Amino acid sequence: MKHLLTLFITLNLACTMTLNAQSFDRALLDNYFDSLAHHDQAMGSLSIFQDGKEVYARAIGYVDSARQVLASPTNAYRVGSITKTFTAVIIHKLAAEGSLALDQKLADYYPNIPNADRITLDHLLRHQSGIANYTAAADVESWIGEHHEPEFFLELMRKGQPDFEPGAAVAYSNSNYLLLGYIAEWVGEMSYPELLAHYVTLPLGLEHTYYGGAIDSNKGEVHSFYSTGDGWEVAEPWAMSSAGAAGAITSTAAELNTFYGTLLRGELLPAATVEEMKLLRDNLGQGLFTFPFGKRVAYGHNGGIEGFETLSAHFPEENVTITYLSNGVRLPSNDVMLAALTVYFGQPFTIPNLEPVADLPEDAVSDLLGTYASDGFPLKITISLEGGKLHGRATGQGAFPLTPDAPNEFVYPAAGIRLKFDPKNAAMTLMQAGMVVEMERE
């Protein structure tokens, strides 16, 4: 399960705060996905809910390994680490029944794991255990596709060197949630698929959310693909025992919206419990973290497994829930989600030019490269040349690609960003959603 923490560009500090679910530019969003499909830049499914009801759904790409069956919004995708939010809910349900307590020590269940006598279940939920991430093992590719019993993974954790003392830091580790799944099965006296059905999917009426198995496109399950540059290659599947309670769930975009919306409105767990889950340290809570979008803040999770990438977010103030499930990535999934949010929230958006762009020679842009800053603006922006393409990177965020638009002007349409360079004066102007920031190269 890939863990992708950098989800949304947060430069947009001047976004509007109006919202009308009926007035967003549906045709613009349709045209954007048409362009993605036409240029073969993405495969995936998007769903947007307003006030608990779906107001937009779109799928592009293919379902089957032969790329003959077109995807629809009802198809089911492997969701990877989004599974962790479900696992956190199950743990809280068991705690409410008195089957376990969050201050219990891991040693009550698995005493041979390093520091088990000092690791609590809450440490596991919050990625504060220090237990080494089993999917970071050097030989992971040799066993990830084969079924293994829990003892195989427990032995990996026993042998692993702890990353830090329990509670001393935060470090994302799939080991935490794999262990929580084993513990839930132990105290709940049910398998994880049974726990999932009992506590979540049956109460919410989720018919297409379940613990995954071998992908079967005849049942509407989607295969994932890796880009080969000019084509696509089917991704090698993981064995679901290798993902477990950390990443083995399969679902649809709409059903994930139902789950996250219901949870974060306090309708699946008590409101006080949800607030506990939302308490953050280094942006990680209990199966949740935050996604900023301008002045708005969402809670949710993301994930990646095989060639799948997943993003789910709920905006409590607006009661908007959005999920994007991808089974083929060329244009970053973050860009697709950002574009959908930009259109939905009524901000200016231009469909990017997805035609291939020739590589830029270094001598043509060398006088643009460097880090730019401005007094009174909280972020610095570093401009770099990577793989023949110009990229920008704001402080603490991921890189975003820049496309030439005019002499010394580059754009990132997904976020409505325009950068105008003045190389003679080592200066750059950032323009976004009516905001203009004059910056100088350090």
CSV table of C-alpha atoms in Angstrom, one decimal:
chain,number,residue,atom,x,y,z
A,1,MET,CA,0.0,0.0,0.0
A,2,LYS,CA,1.6,3.2,-1.1
A,3,HIS,CA,1.0,6.0,1.3
A,4,LEU,CA,0.6,9.3,-0.5
A,5,LEU,CA,0.4,12.1,2.0
A,6,THR,CA,0.8,15.0,-0.5
A,7,LEU,CA,-2.7,15.3,-1.9
A,8,PHE,CA,-3.7,18.8,-2.7
A,9,ILE,CA,-1.8,21.9,-3.7
A,10,THR,CA,-2.5,24.4,-0.9
A,11,LEU,CA,-1.3,27.6,-2.6
A,12,ASN,CA,-4.9,28.6,-3.3
A,13,LEU,CA,-5.4,31.0,-0.3
A,14,ALA,CA,-7.9,33.2,-2.1
A,15,CYS,CA,-10.6,30.7,-3.0
A,16,THR,CA,-14.2,31.7,-2.8
A,17,MET,CA,-16.4,30.1,-0.1
A,18,THR,CA,-19.7,29.9,-1.9
A,19,LEU,CA,-21.2,26.5,-2.7
A,20,ASN,CA,-24.2,25.4,-4.7
A,21,ALA,CA,-24.3,21.8,-5.6
A,22,GLN,CA,-26.7,22.5,-8.4
A,23,SER,CA,-24.7,25.2,-10.1
A,24,PHE,CA,-21.3,23.7,-10.6
A,25,ASP,CA,-20.2,23.4,-14.2
A,26,ARG,CA,-21.0,19.8,-14.9
A,27,ALA,CA,-20.2,20.1,-18.6
A,28,LEU,CA,-16.7,21.5,-17.8
A,29,LEU,CA,-16.0,18.5,-15.6
A,30,ASP,CA,-17.3,16.1,-18.2
A,31,ASN,CA,-15.1,17.7,-20.8
A,32,TYR,CA,-12.1,17.4,-18.5
A,33,PHE,CA,-12.7,13.7,-18.2
A,34,ASP,CA,-13.3,13.4,-21.9
A,35,SER,CA,-9.9,15.0,-22.4
A,36,LEU,CA,-8.2,12.6,-19.9
A,37,ALA,CA,-9.7,9.6,-21.8
A,38,HIS,CA,-8.9,10.9,-25.2
A,39,HIS,CA,-5.3,11.5,-24.4
A,40,ASP,CA,-5.1,8.2,-22.4
A,41,GLN,CA,-3.9,10.0,-19.3
A,42,ALA,CA,-5.9,8.3,-16.7
A,43,MET,CA,-8.3,5.4,-15.9
A,44,GLY,CA,-10.5,5.8,-12.9
A,45,SER,CA,-13.9,6.6,-11.2
A,46,LEU,CA,-15.0,9.8,-9.6
A,47,SER,CA,-18.0,10.4,-7.3
A,48,ILE,CA,-19.1,13.6,-5.6
A,49,PHE,CA,-21.7,13.6,-2.8
A,50,GLN,CA,-23.5,16.7,-1.5
A,51,ASP,CA,-25.5,16.3,1.7
A,52,GLY,CA,-25.2,12.5,1.5
A,53,LYS,CA,-26.5,12.2,-2.1
A,54,GLU,CA,-24.5,11.7,-5.3
A,55,VAL,CA,-24.5,14.7,-7.5
A,56,TYR,CA,-21.8,13.6,-10.0
A,57,ALA,CA,-20.3,10.3,-11.2
A,58,ARG,CA,-17.9,9.6,-14.0
A,59,ALA,CA,-15.6,6.7,-14.9
A,60,ILE,CA,-13.0,6.4,-17.7
A,61,GLY,CA,-10.7,3.7,-18.8
A,62,TYR,CA,-11.1,-0.1,-18.8
A,63,VAL,CA,-12.1,-2.9,-16.5
A,64,ASP,CA,-10.4,-6.0,-17.9
A,65,SER,CA,-6.8,-6.9,-18.6
A,66,ALA,CA,-7.5,-7.0,-22.3
A,67,ARG,CA,-8.8,-3.4,-22.2
A,68,GLN,CA,-12.0,-4.3,-24.0
A,69,VAL,CA,-14.6,-3.4,-21.4
A,70,LEU,CA,-15.1,0.2,-20.6
A,71,ALA,CA,-15.4,1.2,-16.9
A,72,SER,CA,-18.6,2.5,-15.3
A,73,PRO,CA,-19.2,4.2,-12.0
A,74,THR,CA,-20.5,0.9,-10.5
A,75,ASN,CA,-17.2,-0.9,-10.9
A,76,ALA,CA,-15.2,-1.9,-7.8
A,77,TYR,CA,-11.6,-1.0,-7.3
A,78,ARG,CA,-9.0,-2.1,-4.8
A,79,VAL,CA,-8.7,0.8,-2.4
A,80,GLY,CA,-5.4,0.1,-0.6
A,81,SER,CA,-4.8,2.0,2.6
A,82,ILE,CA,-8.3,3.5,2.7
A,83,THR,CA,-8.9,0.1,4.4
A,84,LYS,CA,-7.3,1.6,7.5
A,85,THR,CA,-10.2,3.9,8.2
A,86,PHE,CA,-12.6,0.9,8.2
A,87,THR,CA,-10.2,-0.9,10.5
A,88,ALA,CA,-10.1,2.0,12.9
A,89,VAL,CA,-13.9,2.0,13.0
A,90,ILE,CA,-14.0,-1.7,13.7
A,91,ILE,CA,-11.5,-1.2,16.6
A,92,HIS,CA,-13.7,1.5,18.1
A,93,LYS,CA,-16.8,-0.6,17.7
A,94,LEU,CA,-15.1,-3.4,19.7
A,95,ALA,CA,-13.9,-0.9,22.3
A,96,ALA,CA,-17.5,0.3,22.8
A,97,GLU,CA,-18.6,-3.3,23.4
A,98,GLY,CA,-15.8,-3.7,26.0
A,99,SER,CA,-13.9,-6.3,24.0
A,100,LEU,CA,-10.7,-4.2,24.1
A,101,ALA,CA,-9.4,-0.9,25.3
A,102,LEU,CA,-7.3,1.6,23.4
A,103,ASP,CA,-4.9,1.9,26.3
A,104,GLN,CA,-4.2,-1.9,26.3
A,105,LYS,CA,-0.7,-3.0,25.5
A,106,LEU,CA,0.2,-4.9,22.4
A,107,ALA,CA,1.9,-7.4,24.8
A,108,ASP,CA,-1.6,-8.6,25.7
A,109,TYR,CA,-1.7,-10.1,22.2
A,110,TYR,CA,1.7,-10.3,20.7
A,111,PRO,CA,4.4,-10.0,23.5
A,112,ASN,CA,7.3,-11.0,21.2
A,113,ILE,CA,7.1,-7.9,19.0
A,114,PRO,CA,9.8,-5.4,20.0
A,115,ASN,CA,8.5,-2.9,22.7
A,116,ALA,CA,5.2,-4.7,22.9
A,117,ASP,CA,5.0,-4.0,26.6
A,118,ARG,CA,5.0,-0.2,25.9
A,119,ILE,CA,3.0,0.0,22.7
A,120,THR,CA,-0.8,0.7,23.1
A,121,LEU,CA,-3.5,0.0,20.7
A,122,ASP,CA,-3.9,3.8,20.4
A,123,HIS,CA,-0.2,4.0,19.3
A,124,LEU,CA,-1.0,1.5,16.6
A,125,LEU,CA,-4.1,3.5,15.5
A,126,ARG,CA,-2.0,6.7,15.3
A,127,HIS,CA,1.2,5.3,13.7
A,128,GLN,CA,3.1,6.0,16.9
A,129,SER,CA,4.3,2.5,17.7
A,130,GLY,CA,7.7,2.7,16.0
A,131,ILE,CA,7.2,-0.8,14.6
A,132,ALA,CA,9.0,-1.2,11.3
A,133,ASN,CA,6.8,-1.2,8.2
A,134,TYR,CA,6.7,-4.8,6.9
A,135,THR,CA,6.0,-3.6,3.3
A,136,ALA,CA,9.4,-1.8,3.4
A,137,ALA,CA,11.3,-5.1,3.7
A,138,ALA,CA,14.1,-5.4,1.1
A,139,ASP,CA,12.7,-8.7,-0.3
A,140,VAL,CA,9.0,-7.5,-0.4
A,141,GLU,CA,8.7,-8.2,-4.1
A,142,SER,CA,9.5,-11.8,-3.7
A,143,TRP,CA,6.6,-12.6,-1.4
A,144,ILE,CA,4.0,-9.9,-1.8
A,145,GLY,CA,2.0,-11.8,-4.5
A,146,GLU,CA,1.9,-15.1,-2.5
A,147,HIS,CA,-0.6,-16.1,0.2
A,148,HIS,CA,1.0,-16.2,3.7
A,149,GLU,CA,-0.5,-16.9,7.2
A,150,PRO,CA,-0.3,-14.2,9.9
A,151,GLU,CA,2.8,-15.9,11.4
A,152,PHE,CA,4.8,-14.9,8.4
A,153,PHE,CA,4.1,-11.2,8.9
A,154,LEU,CA,4.4,-11.4,12.6
A,155,GLU,CA,7.9,-12.9,12.2
A,156,LEU,CA,8.9,-10.0,9.9
A,157,MET,CA,7.8,-7.6,12.7
A,158,ARG,CA,9.6,-9.5,15.4
A,159,LYS,CA,12.8,-9.3,13.4
A,160,GLY,CA,12.4,-5.7,12.4
A,161,GLN,CA,14.4,-2.9,14.1
A,162,PRO,CA,12.0,-0.4,15.7
A,163,ASP,CA,12.1,3.1,14.1
A,164,PHE,CA,11.7,4.9,17.5
A,165,GLU,CA,10.4,4.5,21.0
A,166,PRO,CA,6.6,4.1,21.3
A,167,GLY,CA,4.9,7.4,21.4
A,168,ALA,CA,8.1,9.4,20.7
A,169,ALA,CA,7.3,10.1,17.0
A,170,VAL,CA,4.9,9.5,14.2
A,171,ALA,CA,5.8,7.3,11.2
A,172,TYR,CA,3.3,5.7,8.8
A,173,SER,CA,3.6,1.9,9.0
A,174,ASN,CA,1.3,-0.7,7.5
A,175,SER,CA,2.4,-3.0,10.3
A,176,ASN,CA,0.2,-1.0,12.8
A,177,TYR,CA,-3.0,-1.8,11.0
A,178,LEU,CA,-2.2,-5.4,10.0
A,179,LEU,CA,-1.7,-6.0,13.8
A,180,LEU,CA,-5.0,-4.2,14.6
A,181,GLY,CA,-6.8,-6.5,12.1
A,182,TYR,CA,-5.3,-9.6,13.8
A,183,ILE,CA,-6.3,-8.3,17.2
A,184,ALA,CA,-9.9,-7.5,16.0
A,185,GLU,CA,-10.2,-11.0,14.7
A,186,TRP,CA,-8.9,-12.4,18.0
A,187,VAL,CA,-11.2,-10.4,20.4
A,188,GLY,CA,-14.2,-10.3,18.0
A,189,GLU,CA,-14.0,-14.0,17.3
A,190,MET,CA,-14.7,-13.3,13.6
A,191,SER,CA,-12.7,-13.1,10.5
A,192,TYR,CA,-11.8,-9.6,9.2
A,193,PRO,CA,-14.4,-10.0,6.3
A,194,GLU,CA,-17.0,-10.9,8.9
A,195,LEU,CA,-16.1,-8.0,11.1
A,196,LEU,CA,-16.3,-5.6,8.2
A,197,ALA,CA,-19.7,-6.8,7.3
A,198,HIS,CA,-21.0,-6.9,10.8
A,199,TYR,CA,-19.9,-3.4,11.9
A,200,VAL,CA,-19.8,-1.4,8.7
A,201,THR,CA,-21.1,-2.7,5.4
A,202,LEU,CA,-24.4,-4.3,6.5
A,203,PRO,CA,-25.4,-1.4,8.7
A,204,LEU,CA,-24.7,1.1,5.9
A,205,GLY,CA,-26.1,-1.1,3.1
A,206,LEU,CA,-22.8,-1.2,1.2
A,207,GLU,CA,-23.2,-4.0,-1.3
A,208,HIS,CA,-20.0,-3.6,-3.2
A,209,THR,CA,-17.5,-3.0,-0.3
A,210,TYR,CA,-15.8,-6.1,0.9
A,211,TYR,CA,-12.5,-7.9,1.7
A,212,GLY,CA,-10.9,-8.5,-1.7
A,213,GLY,CA,-9.8,-11.7,-3.4
A,214,ALA,CA,-8.6,-12.6,-6.9
A,215,ILE,CA,-9.8,-9.8,-9.3
A,216,ASP,CA,-12.7,-11.0,-11.3
A,217,SER,CA,-13.8,-8.5,-14.1
A,218,ASN,CA,-16.9,-10.6,-14.7
A,219,LYS,CA,-18.1,-9.4,-11.3
A,220,GLY,CA,-17.3,-5.8,-12.1
A,221,GLU,CA,-13.9,-5.8,-10.4
A,222,VAL,CA,-11.3,-3.7,-12.1
A,223,HIS,CA,-7.7,-4.6,-13.0
A,224,SER,CA,-5.0,-2.0,-12.6
A,225,PHE,CA,-2.3,-1.0,-15.0
A,226,TYR,CA,1.1,0.6,-15.1
A,227,SER,CA,2.0,3.1,-17.8
A,228,THR,CA,4.8,1.9,-20.2
A,229,GLY,CA,5.1,5.3,-21.8
A,230,ASP,CA,3.2,4.5,-25.0
A,231,GLY,CA,1.0,1.8,-23.6
A,232,TRP,CA,-0.3,0.1,-20.5
A,233,GLU,CA,0.8,-3.1,-18.7
A,234,VAL,CA,-1.4,-5.1,-16.3
A,235,ALA,CA,-0.1,-4.7,-12.7
A,236,GLU,CA,0.9,-7.9,-10.9
A,237,PRO,CA,-1.7,-8.5,-8.2
A,238,TRP,CA,-0.9,-8.7,-4.5
A,239,ALA,CA,-2.1,-11.6,-2.4
A,240,MET,CA,-4.7,-10.1,-0.1
A,241,SER,CA,-3.1,-11.6,3.0
A,242,SER,CA,-0.2,-9.3,2.3
A,243,ALA,CA,-2.5,-6.3,2.7
A,244,GLY,CA,-5.0,-7.5,5.3
A,245,ALA,CA,-6.6,-4.9,7.6
A,246,ALA,CA,-4.1,-2.4,6.2
A,247,GLY,CA,-5.2,-2.5,2.6
A,248,ALA,CA,-7.3,-5.4,1.3
A,249,ILE,CA,-10.7,-3.8,0.8
A,250,THR,CA,-12.4,-3.5,-2.6
A,251,SER,CA,-15.1,-0.8,-3.1
A,252,THR,CA,-16.7,1.7,-5.4
A,253,ALA,CA,-16.3,5.5,-5.4
A,254,ALA,CA,-19.9,6.0,-4.4
A,255,GLU,CA,-19.8,3.6,-1.5
A,256,LEU,CA,-16.6,5.1,-0.1
A,257,ASN,CA,-18.4,8.4,-0.2
A,258,THR,CA,-21.3,6.9,1.8
A,259,PHE,CA,-18.8,5.5,4.3
A,260,TYR,CA,-16.8,8.6,4.9
A,261,GLY,CA,-19.7,10.9,4.9
A,262,THR,CA,-21.7,8.8,7.4
A,263,LEU,CA,-18.6,8.4,9.6
A,264,LEU,CA,-17.6,12.0,9.7
A,265,ARG,CA,-21.1,13.3,10.3
A,266,GLY,CA,-21.1,11.2,13.5
A,267,GLU,CA,-23.7,8.7,12.2
A,268,LEU,CA,-21.6,5.5,12.3
A,269,LEU,CA,-19.7,6.2,15.6
A,270,PRO,CA,-20.5,8.6,18.4
A,271,ALA,CA,-19.5,12.2,17.6
A,272,ALA,CA,-17.0,12.2,20.5
A,273,THR,CA,-15.3,9.1,19.1
A,274,VAL,CA,-15.1,10.7,15.6
A,275,GLU,CA,-13.4,13.8,17.2
A,276,GLU,CA,-10.9,11.4,18.9
A,277,MET,CA,-10.1,9.9,15.5
A,278,LYS,CA,-9.6,13.4,14.0
A,279,LEU,CA,-7.0,14.5,16.7
A,280,LEU,CA,-3.9,14.8,14.6
A,281,ARG,CA,-0.1,14.6,15.2
A,282,ASP,CA,2.0,15.3,12.2
A,283,ASN,CA,-1.3,15.2,10.2
A,284,LEU,CA,-2.1,11.6,11.2
A,285,GLY,CA,-5.1,10.7,13.4
A,286,GLN,CA,-6.8,7.3,13.9
A,287,GLY,CA,-7.3,6.1,10.4
A,288,LEU,CA,-7.7,9.7,9.2
A,289,PHE,CA,-5.7,12.7,8.1
A,290,THR,CA,-6.5,16.1,6.7
A,291,PHE,CA,-6.6,17.4,3.2
A,292,PRO,CA,-6.4,21.2,2.8
A,293,PHE,CA,-8.0,22.7,-0.3
A,294,GLY,CA,-7.6,26.5,-0.1
A,295,LYS,CA,-9.4,27.6,3.1
A,296,ARG,CA,-11.4,24.4,3.2
A,297,VAL,CA,-10.3,21.4,5.2
A,298,ALA,CA,-11.3,17.8,4.6
A,299,TYR,CA,-10.8,14.6,6.5
A,300,GLY,CA,-10.2,11.2,4.9
A,301,HIS,CA,-7.5,8.9,3.7
A,302,ASN,CA,-5.7,7.8,0.5
A,303,GLY,CA,-4.1,4.6,-0.6
A,304,GLY,CA,-2.2,2.7,-3.3
A,305,ILE,CA,-1.8,-0.9,-4.1
A,306,GLU,CA,-0.6,-2.5,-7.3
A,307,GLY,CA,-1.4,0.1,-10.0
A,308,PHE,CA,-4.4,1.5,-8.0
A,309,GLU,CA,-4.4,4.9,-6.4
A,310,THR,CA,-7.3,6.1,-4.2
A,311,LEU,CA,-8.3,9.4,-2.6
A,312,SER,CA,-11.4,9.9,-0.4
A,313,ALA,CA,-12.1,13.2,1.5
A,314,HIS,CA,-15.1,14.6,3.4
A,315,PHE,CA,-15.5,18.4,3.9
A,316,PRO,CA,-17.5,18.7,7.1
A,317,GLU,CA,-18.4,22.4,6.7
A,318,GLU,CA,-19.8,22.0,3.2
A,319,ASN,CA,-21.0,18.4,3.8
A,320,VAL,CA,-19.3,17.4,0.5
A,321,THR,CA,-17.6,14.0,0.1
A,322,ILE,CA,-15.5,13.2,-2.9
A,323,THR,CA,-13.7,10.0,-4.0
A,324,TYR,CA,-11.4,9.3,-6.9
A,325,LEU,CA,-10.4,5.7,-7.6
A,326,SER,CA,-7.7,5.2,-10.3
A,327,ASN,CA,-6.6,2.0,-11.9
A,328,GLY,CA,-4.2,3.6,-14.4
A,329,VAL,CA,-2.1,6.7,-13.7
A,330,ARG,CA,-0.2,9.0,-16.1
A,331,LEU,CA,-1.5,12.3,-15.0
A,332,PRO,CA,-1.1,12.3,-11.2
A,333,SER,CA,-4.3,11.3,-9.3
A,334,ASN,CA,-3.8,14.4,-7.2
A,335,ASP,CA,-4.2,16.5,-10.3
A,336,VAL,CA,-7.5,14.8,-11.2
A,337,MET,CA,-8.9,15.3,-7.6
A,338,LEU,CA,-7.7,18.9,-7.5
A,339,ALA,CA,-9.3,19.6,-10.9
A,340,ALA,CA,-12.6,18.0,-9.7
A,341,LEU,CA,-12.6,20.1,-6.5
A,342,THR,CA,-11.8,23.3,-8.4
A,343,VAL,CA,-14.7,22.8,-10.7
A,344,TYR,CA,-17.1,21.7,-8.1
A,345,PHE,CA,-16.4,24.6,-5.7
A,346,GLY,CA,-16.8,27.1,-8.6
A,347,GLN,CA,-13.2,28.3,-8.9
A,348,PRO,CA,-11.7,29.3,-12.3
A,349,PHE,CA,-10.5,26.2,-14.2
A,350,THR,CA,-9.1,25.7,-17.7
A,351,ILE,CA,-8.8,22.2,-19.1
A,352,PRO,CA,-5.0,21.6,-19.4
A,353,ASN,CA,-3.4,20.9,-22.8
A,354,LEU,CA,-2.6,17.2,-22.6
A,355,GLU,CA,-0.8,17.1,-25.9
A,356,PRO,CA,2.9,15.8,-25.5
A,357,VAL,CA,5.3,18.7,-24.7
A,358,ALA,CA,8.8,18.6,-26.0
A,359,ASP,CA,11.6,18.4,-23.4
A,360,LEU,CA,13.1,21.7,-22.4
A,361,PRO,CA,16.9,22.0,-22.9
A,362,GLU,CA,18.5,23.1,-19.6
A,363,ASP,CA,20.2,26.1,-21.2
A,364,ALA,CA,16.7,27.5,-22.1
A,365,VAL,CA,15.5,27.6,-18.5
A,366,SER,CA,18.7,27.7,-16.4
A,367,ASP,CA,18.1,31.4,-15.5
A,368,LEU,CA,14.6,30.5,-14.2
A,369,LEU,CA,15.7,27.7,-11.8
A,370,GLY,CA,16.0,28.3,-8.1
A,371,THR,CA,13.9,29.1,-5.0
A,372,TYR,CA,11.6,32.2,-4.9
A,373,ALA,CA,10.3,33.9,-1.8
A,374,SER,CA,8.3,37.0,-0.9
A,375,ASP,CA,7.9,38.9,2.4
A,376,GLY,CA,4.5,38.2,3.9
A,377,PHE,CA,3.8,35.1,1.8
A,378,PRO,CA,4.2,31.9,3.9
A,379,LEU,CA,5.5,29.6,1.1
A,380,LYS,CA,8.7,29.5,-0.9
A,381,ILE,CA,8.5,28.0,-4.4
A,382,THR,CA,11.4,26.1,-5.8
A,383,ILE,CA,11.6,25.8,-9.6
A,384,SER,CA,13.5,22.8,-11.0
A,385,LEU,CA,14.1,20.9,-14.2
A,386,GLU,CA,13.2,17.2,-13.9
A,387,GLY,CA,13.3,14.9,-16.9
A,388,GLY,CA,13.2,17.7,-19.3
A,389,LYS,CA,10.1,19.3,-17.7
A,390,LEU,CA,9.9,22.3,-15.5
A,391,HIS,CA,8.4,21.7,-12.0
A,392,GLY,CA,7.4,23.9,-9.1
A,393,ARG,CA,7.4,22.8,-5.5
A,394,ALA,CA,5.9,24.9,-2.6
A,395,THR,CA,7.3,24.5,0.9
A,396,GLY,CA,6.4,21.2,2.4
A,397,GLN,CA,4.4,20.0,-0.7
A,398,GLY,CA,4.9,17.8,-3.7
A,399,ALA,CA,6.2,18.9,-7.1
A,400,PHE,CA,3.7,20.1,-9.7
A,401,PRO,CA,4.4,20.1,-13.5
A,402,LEU,CA,4.6,23.4,-15.4
A,403,THR,CA,3.6,23.8,-19.0
A,404,PRO,CA,5.0,26.6,-21.3
A,405,ASP,CA,2.2,29.0,-22.2
A,406,ALA,CA,4.1,32.2,-23.4
A,407,PRO,CA,7.7,33.4,-23.3
A,408,ASN,CA,8.8,33.1,-19.7
A,409,GLU,CA,5.3,32.1,-18.6
A,410,PHE,CA,4.3,28.6,-17.3
A,411,VAL,CA,1.0,27.3,-16.1
A,412,TYR,CA,-0.3,24.5,-13.9
A,413,PRO,CA,-3.9,24.4,-15.0
A,414,ALA,CA,-5.2,21.9,-12.5
A,415,ALA,CA,-4.7,24.4,-9.7
A,416,GLY,CA,-5.1,27.6,-11.8
A,417,ILE,CA,-1.5,28.6,-11.3
A,418,ARG,CA,0.4,30.9,-13.6
A,419,LEU,CA,4.1,31.7,-13.1
A,420,LYS,CA,5.5,34.7,-14.9
A,421,PHE,CA,9.3,35.0,-14.8
A,422,ASP,CA,11.6,38.0,-15.1
A,423,PRO,CA,15.0,36.4,-15.4
A,424,LYS,CA,16.9,39.7,-15.8
A,425,ASN,CA,15.7,40.7,-12.3
A,426,ALA,CA,15.7,37.2,-10.8
A,427,ALA,CA,12.0,37.6,-10.1
A,428,MET,CA,8.8,35.6,-10.5
A,429,THR,CA,5.1,36.5,-10.3
A,430,LEU,CA,2.7,33.9,-8.9
A,431,MET,CA,-0.9,34.3,-10.1
A,432,GLN,CA,-3.8,32.2,-8.8
A,433,ALA,CA,-7.5,32.8,-8.4
A,434,GLY,CA,-7.1,36.6,-8.3
A,435,MET,CA,-4.1,36.4,-6.0
A,436,VAL,CA,-0.8,38.0,-7.3
A,437,VAL,CA,2.4,37.5,-5.4
A,438,GLU,CA,5.7,39.1,-6.5
A,439,MET,CA,8.6,36.9,-5.5
A,440,GLU,CA,12.4,37.2,-5.8
A,441,ARG,CA,14.9,34.4,-6.3
A,442,GLU,CA,17.1,33.7,-3.2
